[in-house]
C-alpha cells in the first residue's frame, strides 16, 4: 500500500531577510505551497525521483554526490544511520525551485519526515528542524535557520537566530492578502548571502547600521500585523525594499515586478528571500487580481495567496 505523504511548507519572508543572518529579527509565514514526499521499499540502492523537476537518480556514495538536492539527502541518510538501507524516495513539489520560496528547506523537511514515518524513527519536530538546518548549511553556507523553521513548523513567526524557533508566533485578526510575483530567474541565495557578507566584512559599521534599521522596522511590522494596520505594514515593506537595495540584492526583474505592483494599487512591495532573482511579494488588500493580471501582462508568473 502507498505510504501517506509527508509535508514541508514553503514560505515567504515579510520583513527581515539578510539582516536575520546577522542576528536581526525577521517575520516569515508559510504559504499554501508545499513539498510532499514519501519513502517506499526497494530491492537495492537509494533512488530519488522528483517527477515534476525531471529528477530521477540513484544516490551514489557521499563522495560522488554533486547535485544540490541529493547532497543534503545523502548527509541525512548517513546521520540517521540509513545509508545502507535500500529505498525509493519520491518527492512531489508544488513550489517552484530556486524562487526564494524556501524550496530547499521544504524538500529537506518533507524527505526527513517521510524517512521518519517509513522507518518509525520517532523524531520530534525540534530534531527534524535541526536536521533540516544541517541540510540548509550544505545547500547555502551560513543560513539563519528561518527557512527550515517555517518548513518544519508551518507557523507565522517572528524569528531570531539562537532563540527557540516558535518563541513568538504572530496572531492576526484576519488573513493578509499577498501577491507573489516570480521573476523567473533562479535565485542564488548562497551568492547573495556571500555578497552581503563580503560587503559587511569590508565596512562592518556601514552595514550593521542597515541591519539595525531592518531589525527596527521588522519589530514595527509585528505591531502593524497584529493590529491589522496594512497601510503601515505596506510602508514598512517599501522601506525594507529600499534597505535591501542598499544591500544590492535586488534584480532588474524584481524591480519591474515591484513597480508593476505599486502602480496597480499594492500598499507595499518588496523582494522576498535571498533576492538576485527569485520572488517578490506585494501587499494587495484592494485589487489582488489587478496586480496579478498586470504582472502576467508584463510576462511574469504571479499568484494570490493569503497568510496568517
Ligand atoms: O532565498 P531563500 O528563500 O532561501 O531565503 C533566504 C533568506 C536569507 O535571509 C537571505 C538567508 C537566511 O539564511 O536567512
Short mmCIF file of C-alpha atoms and ligand atoms in Angstrom, two decimals:
data_model
loop_
_atom_site.label_atom_id
_atom_site.label_comp_id
_atom_site.label_asym_id
_atom_site.label_seq_id
_atom_site.Cartn_x
_atom_site.Cartn_y
_atom_site.Cartn_z
CA UNK A 1 0.00 0.00 0.00
CA UNK A 2 1.08 3.59 -0.59
CA UNK A 3 2.61 5.42 2.34
CA UNK A 4 1.00 8.74 3.29
CA UNK A 5 2.73 11.88 2.06
CA UNK A 6 4.93 13.88 4.41
CA UNK A 7 4.92 17.67 4.08
CA UNK A 8 7.42 20.52 4.19
CA UNK A 9 5.97 24.04 3.93
CA UNK A 10 7.10 26.77 1.56
CA UNK A 11 7.37 30.28 2.96
CA UNK A 12 7.61 33.98 2.32
CA UNK A 13 9.69 36.38 4.37
CA UNK A 14 7.63 39.51 5.03
CA UNK A 15 10.41 41.55 6.58
CA UNK A 16 13.99 40.98 7.69
CA UNK A 17 15.78 38.73 5.17
CA UNK A 18 19.57 39.03 5.03
CA UNK A 19 19.74 41.06 8.28
CA UNK A 20 18.44 37.89 10.01
CA UNK A 21 21.77 36.19 9.19
CA UNK A 22 23.43 38.81 11.46
CA UNK A 23 21.11 38.34 14.44
CA UNK A 24 18.26 40.67 13.50
CA UNK A 25 14.61 39.64 13.66
CA UNK A 26 12.64 38.50 10.62
CA UNK A 27 8.96 37.80 10.01
CA UNK A 28 8.04 34.80 7.87
CA UNK A 29 4.91 32.86 7.09
CA UNK A 30 4.08 29.55 5.44
CA UNK A 31 2.33 29.79 2.07
CA UNK A 32 -0.18 27.28 0.74
CA UNK A 33 2.52 25.68 -1.39
CA UNK A 34 4.39 22.71 -0.08
CA UNK A 35 6.68 19.88 -0.98
CA UNK A 36 5.46 16.37 -0.26
CA UNK A 37 7.49 13.19 -0.08
CA UNK A 38 7.23 9.51 0.67
CA UNK A 39 9.65 6.65 1.09
CA UNK A 40 8.98 3.21 -0.38
CA UNK A 41 10.76 -0.09 -0.05
CA UNK A 42 13.21 -1.02 -2.77
CA UNK A 43 15.40 -4.02 -3.55
CA UNK A 44 18.72 -2.27 -3.71
CA UNK A 45 20.30 1.17 -3.52
CA UNK A 46 18.76 4.53 -2.77
CA UNK A 47 16.85 6.27 -5.56
CA UNK A 48 15.41 9.76 -5.59
CA UNK A 49 12.68 10.77 -8.01
CA UNK A 50 11.17 14.23 -8.41
CA UNK A 51 8.94 13.81 -11.49
CA UNK A 52 7.97 17.48 -11.71
CA UNK A 53 11.57 18.64 -11.79
CA UNK A 54 12.66 15.80 -14.10
CA UNK A 55 14.92 14.31 -11.45
CA UNK A 56 15.40 10.57 -11.44
CA UNK A 57 18.61 9.41 -9.93
CA UNK A 58 20.41 6.82 -7.94
CA UNK A 59 22.10 8.31 -4.89
CA UNK A 60 25.73 7.34 -5.01
CA UNK A 61 28.15 7.41 -2.10
CA UNK A 62 28.58 10.73 -0.27
CA UNK A 63 31.82 11.48 -2.10
CA UNK A 64 30.24 11.10 -5.51
CA UNK A 65 27.21 13.26 -4.84
CA UNK A 66 27.30 16.55 -6.62
CA UNK A 67 23.82 17.87 -7.28
CA UNK A 68 22.44 20.23 -4.73
CA UNK A 69 19.32 18.31 -3.77
CA UNK A 70 20.85 14.88 -3.26
CA UNK A 71 23.90 16.06 -1.34
CA UNK A 72 21.88 17.10 1.74
CA UNK A 73 19.75 13.96 1.47
CA UNK A 74 22.85 11.75 1.40
CA UNK A 75 24.10 13.50 4.51
CA UNK A 76 20.78 12.94 6.28
CA UNK A 77 20.79 9.24 5.43
CA UNK A 78 24.27 8.94 6.95
CA UNK A 79 23.28 10.89 10.06
CA UNK A 80 20.19 8.73 10.59
CA UNK A 81 22.17 5.52 10.00
CA UNK A 82 20.10 4.70 6.91
CA UNK A 83 22.78 4.96 4.23
CA UNK A 84 22.87 1.19 3.66
CA UNK A 85 19.08 0.70 3.55
CA UNK A 86 17.60 0.30 0.07
CA UNK A 87 14.73 2.70 -0.62
CA UNK A 88 12.90 4.82 -3.15
CA UNK A 89 12.35 8.46 -2.16
CA UNK A 90 9.55 10.15 -4.12
CA UNK A 91 9.19 13.92 -3.97
CA UNK A 92 6.19 15.94 -5.19
CA UNK A 93 6.90 19.67 -5.20
CA UNK A 94 4.22 22.34 -5.58
CA UNK A 95 6.86 25.01 -5.04
CA UNK A 96 8.97 26.18 -7.96
CA UNK A 97 12.65 25.58 -7.42
CA UNK A 98 15.00 28.45 -6.53
CA UNK A 99 12.28 31.13 -6.45
CA UNK A 100 13.06 32.36 -2.94
CA UNK A 101 10.09 30.45 -1.53
CA UNK A 102 12.06 28.05 0.62
CA UNK A 103 12.01 25.03 -1.68
CA UNK A 104 15.32 23.60 -0.45
CA UNK A 105 14.24 23.63 3.20
CA UNK A 106 10.75 22.34 2.37
CA UNK A 107 12.29 19.48 0.39
CA UNK A 108 14.61 18.59 3.27
CA UNK A 109 11.77 18.65 5.79
CA UNK A 110 9.44 16.58 3.58
CA UNK A 111 12.12 13.92 2.99
CA UNK A 112 13.21 13.74 6.65
CA UNK A 113 9.56 13.44 7.74
CA UNK A 114 8.98 10.72 5.15
CA UNK A 115 12.05 8.83 6.41
CA UNK A 116 10.82 9.26 9.98
CA UNK A 117 7.42 7.79 9.06
CA UNK A 118 8.74 4.94 6.95
CA UNK A 119 11.46 3.79 9.35
CA UNK A 120 9.50 4.74 12.51
CA UNK A 121 12.34 6.86 13.87
CA UNK A 122 10.21 8.84 16.32
CA UNK A 123 11.87 12.19 15.57
CA UNK A 124 10.47 15.24 17.36
CA UNK A 125 9.78 18.43 15.40
CA UNK A 126 12.81 20.02 17.06
CA UNK A 127 15.08 17.15 15.96
CA UNK A 128 13.62 17.31 12.48
CA UNK A 129 14.18 21.07 12.35
CA UNK A 130 17.82 20.63 13.46
CA UNK A 131 18.43 18.05 10.73
CA UNK A 132 16.84 20.31 8.11
CA UNK A 133 19.11 23.12 9.32
CA UNK A 134 22.12 20.87 8.64
CA UNK A 135 20.77 20.40 5.10
CA UNK A 136 20.45 24.15 4.67
CA UNK A 137 24.09 24.56 5.69
CA UNK A 138 25.08 22.14 2.93
CA UNK A 139 22.81 23.97 0.47
CA UNK A 140 23.83 27.53 1.26
CA UNK A 141 26.67 28.05 3.70
CA UNK A 142 25.57 30.27 6.58
CA UNK A 143 21.77 30.10 6.80
CA UNK A 144 19.91 31.85 9.60
CA UNK A 145 17.62 28.84 10.08
CA UNK A 146 14.44 30.72 9.18
CA UNK A 147 13.58 28.57 6.13
CA UNK A 148 13.85 25.20 7.86
CA UNK A 149 11.92 26.56 10.87
CA UNK A 150 8.92 27.61 8.76
CA UNK A 151 9.19 24.45 6.64
CA UNK A 152 9.04 22.33 9.80
CA UNK A 153 6.52 24.13 11.97
CA UNK A 154 4.38 25.82 9.30
CA UNK A 155 3.57 28.82 11.54
CA UNK A 156 3.56 32.60 11.11
CA UNK A 157 6.58 33.64 13.18
CA UNK A 158 8.86 36.37 14.37
CA UNK A 159 12.20 34.58 14.07
CA UNK A 160 15.60 35.28 15.52
CA UNK A 161 18.70 33.12 15.32
CA UNK A 162 19.65 31.43 18.58
CA UNK A 163 16.18 31.74 20.10
CA UNK A 164 13.68 28.87 20.38
CA UNK A 165 12.09 28.53 16.92
CA UNK A 166 8.46 29.08 17.87
CA UNK A 167 9.07 31.55 20.67
CA UNK A 168 6.92 34.26 19.08
CA UNK A 169 4.01 33.16 16.93
CA UNK A 170 2.09 36.03 15.32
CA UNK A 171 -1.66 36.21 15.55
CA UNK A 172 -3.67 38.14 13.01
CA UNK A 173 -7.32 39.20 13.19
CA UNK A 174 -7.81 38.28 9.51
CA UNK A 175 -5.73 36.72 6.73
CA UNK A 176 -3.26 39.03 5.00
CA UNK A 177 -3.67 39.11 1.18
CA UNK A 178 -0.45 38.96 -0.80
CA UNK A 179 0.51 38.55 -4.40
CA UNK A 180 3.69 36.60 -5.11
CA UNK A 181 5.42 37.65 -8.32
CA UNK A 182 8.07 35.33 -9.69
CA UNK A 183 10.96 36.82 -11.63
CA UNK A 184 11.61 33.55 -13.48
CA UNK A 185 15.31 33.99 -12.71
CA UNK A 186 16.64 31.32 -10.36
CA UNK A 187 17.68 33.00 -7.14
CA UNK A 188 21.17 32.48 -5.88
CA UNK A 189 20.70 32.68 -2.14
CA UNK A 190 24.22 31.45 -1.39
CA UNK A 191 25.70 34.03 -3.74
CA UNK A 192 23.58 36.89 -2.36
CA UNK A 193 24.38 35.95 1.25
CA UNK A 194 28.08 35.82 0.31
CA UNK A 195 27.88 39.24 -1.35
CA UNK A 196 26.37 40.82 1.74
CA UNK A 197 28.99 39.10 3.89
CA UNK A 198 31.86 40.45 1.77
CA UNK A 199 30.44 43.98 1.95
CA UNK A 200 29.95 43.70 5.73
CA UNK A 201 33.50 42.40 6.24
CA UNK A 202 34.86 45.37 4.34
CA UNK A 203 32.78 48.02 6.12
CA UNK A 204 31.13 46.45 9.17
CA UNK A 205 29.87 49.73 10.63
CA UNK A 206 28.16 50.78 7.44
CA UNK A 207 26.31 47.50 7.02
CA UNK A 208 25.47 46.94 10.67
CA UNK A 209 23.63 50.28 10.51
CA UNK A 210 21.47 48.85 7.72
CA UNK A 211 20.85 45.59 9.63
CA UNK A 212 19.76 47.62 12.67
CA UNK A 213 17.30 49.62 10.58
CA UNK A 214 15.87 46.41 9.12
CA UNK A 215 15.58 44.98 12.64
CA UNK A 216 13.73 48.06 13.83
CA UNK A 217 11.22 48.07 11.00
CA UNK A 218 10.67 44.33 11.40
CA UNK A 219 9.72 44.86 15.04
CA UNK A 220 7.38 47.67 13.98
CA UNK A 221 5.98 45.19 11.46
CA UNK A 222 4.91 42.87 14.30
CA UNK A 223 2.73 45.65 15.70
CA UNK A 224 1.32 46.51 12.28
CA UNK A 225 0.46 42.85 11.63
CA UNK A 226 -1.14 42.19 15.00
CA UNK A 227 -3.23 45.36 14.81
CA UNK A 228 -4.01 44.65 11.13
CA UNK A 229 -2.69 48.06 10.07
CA UNK A 230 -1.99 47.08 6.45
CA UNK A 231 -1.11 50.60 5.36
CA UNK A 232 1.63 50.73 7.94
CA UNK A 233 2.79 47.21 7.01
CA UNK A 234 2.93 48.21 3.34
CA UNK A 235 5.00 51.26 4.13
CA UNK A 236 7.40 49.17 6.21
CA UNK A 237 7.74 46.71 3.31
CA UNK A 238 8.55 49.56 0.91
CA UNK A 239 11.20 50.97 3.24
CA UNK A 240 12.62 47.48 3.75
CA UNK A 241 12.95 47.14 -0.03
CA UNK A 242 14.95 50.38 -0.03
CA UNK A 243 17.34 48.87 2.50
CA UNK A 244 17.56 45.60 0.55
CA UNK A 245 18.52 47.75 -2.42
CA UNK A 246 21.21 49.28 -0.26
CA UNK A 247 22.47 45.71 0.27
CA UNK A 248 22.39 45.28 -3.54
CA UNK A 249 20.42 42.04 -3.50
CA UNK A 250 17.59 43.09 -5.82
CA UNK A 251 17.46 42.47 -9.55
CA UNK A 252 16.11 44.07 -12.72
CA UNK A 253 13.11 41.72 -12.92
CA UNK A 254 12.28 42.02 -9.23
CA UNK A 255 12.35 45.82 -9.53
CA UNK A 256 10.00 45.68 -12.50
CA UNK A 257 7.56 43.47 -10.59
CA UNK A 258 7.71 45.88 -7.65
CA UNK A 259 6.91 48.87 -9.84
CA UNK A 260 4.05 46.99 -11.54
CA UNK A 261 2.60 46.08 -8.13
CA UNK A 262 2.87 49.61 -6.76
CA UNK A 263 1.36 51.10 -9.93
CA UNK A 264 -1.61 48.77 -9.63
CA UNK A 265 -2.61 49.53 -6.10
CA UNK A 266 -0.33 47.45 -3.87
CA UNK A 267 0.21 49.04 -0.45
CA UNK A 268 3.75 47.72 -0.32
CA UNK A 269 6.08 45.57 -2.39
CA UNK A 270 9.49 44.06 -1.81
CA UNK A 271 11.65 41.12 -2.72
CA UNK A 272 11.30 38.03 -0.54
CA UNK A 273 14.09 35.61 0.36
CA UNK A 274 17.62 35.78 -0.91
CA UNK A 275 17.00 38.02 -3.95
CA UNK A 276 19.18 38.18 -7.05
CA UNK A 277 16.11 36.88 -8.88
CA UNK A 278 13.57 34.66 -7.16
CA UNK A 279 10.31 36.19 -6.00
CA UNK A 280 8.78 39.37 -4.67
CA UNK A 281 5.67 39.94 -2.59
CA UNK A 282 3.08 42.67 -2.80
CA UNK A 283 0.55 43.55 -0.15
CA UNK A 284 -2.75 43.84 -2.02
CA UNK A 285 -5.88 44.11 0.11
CA UNK A 286 -7.85 46.01 -2.58
CA UNK A 287 -7.17 44.60 -6.00
CA UNK A 288 -5.03 41.45 -5.98
CA UNK A 289 -6.43 40.27 -9.37
CA UNK A 290 -5.44 43.55 -10.97
CA UNK A 291 -1.87 43.17 -9.68
CA UNK A 292 -1.71 39.52 -10.80
CA UNK A 293 -3.00 40.43 -14.26
CA UNK A 294 -0.58 43.32 -14.64
CA UNK A 295 2.34 41.07 -13.68
CA UNK A 296 1.22 38.42 -16.14
CA UNK A 297 0.88 41.03 -18.86
CA UNK A 298 4.46 42.06 -18.13
CA UNK A 299 5.46 38.42 -18.76
CA UNK A 300 5.79 37.07 -15.22
CA UNK A 301 4.10 34.32 -13.26
CA UNK A 302 2.11 35.55 -10.31
CA UNK A 303 -0.36 34.20 -7.79
CA UNK A 304 -2.56 35.35 -4.97
CA UNK A 305 -2.02 33.87 -1.51
CA UNK A 306 -3.19 34.72 1.96
CA UNK A 307 -1.07 34.29 5.05
CA UNK A 308 -1.85 34.17 8.73
O1 LIG B 1 16.15 32.62 -0.67
P1 LIG B 1 15.58 31.88 0.49
O2 LIG B 1 14.13 31.57 0.38
O3 LIG B 1 16.39 30.65 0.82
O4 LIG B 1 15.68 32.86 1.79
C1 LIG B 1 16.93 33.22 2.29
C2 LIG B 1 16.80 34.18 3.45
C3 LIG B 1 18.13 34.86 3.82
O5 LIG B 1 17.85 35.72 4.93
C4 LIG B 1 18.67 35.69 2.69
C5 LIG B 1 19.19 33.86 4.22
C6 LIG B 1 18.93 33.15 5.53
O6 LIG B 1 19.53 32.09 5.73
O7 LIG B 1 18.17 33.66 6.37
#
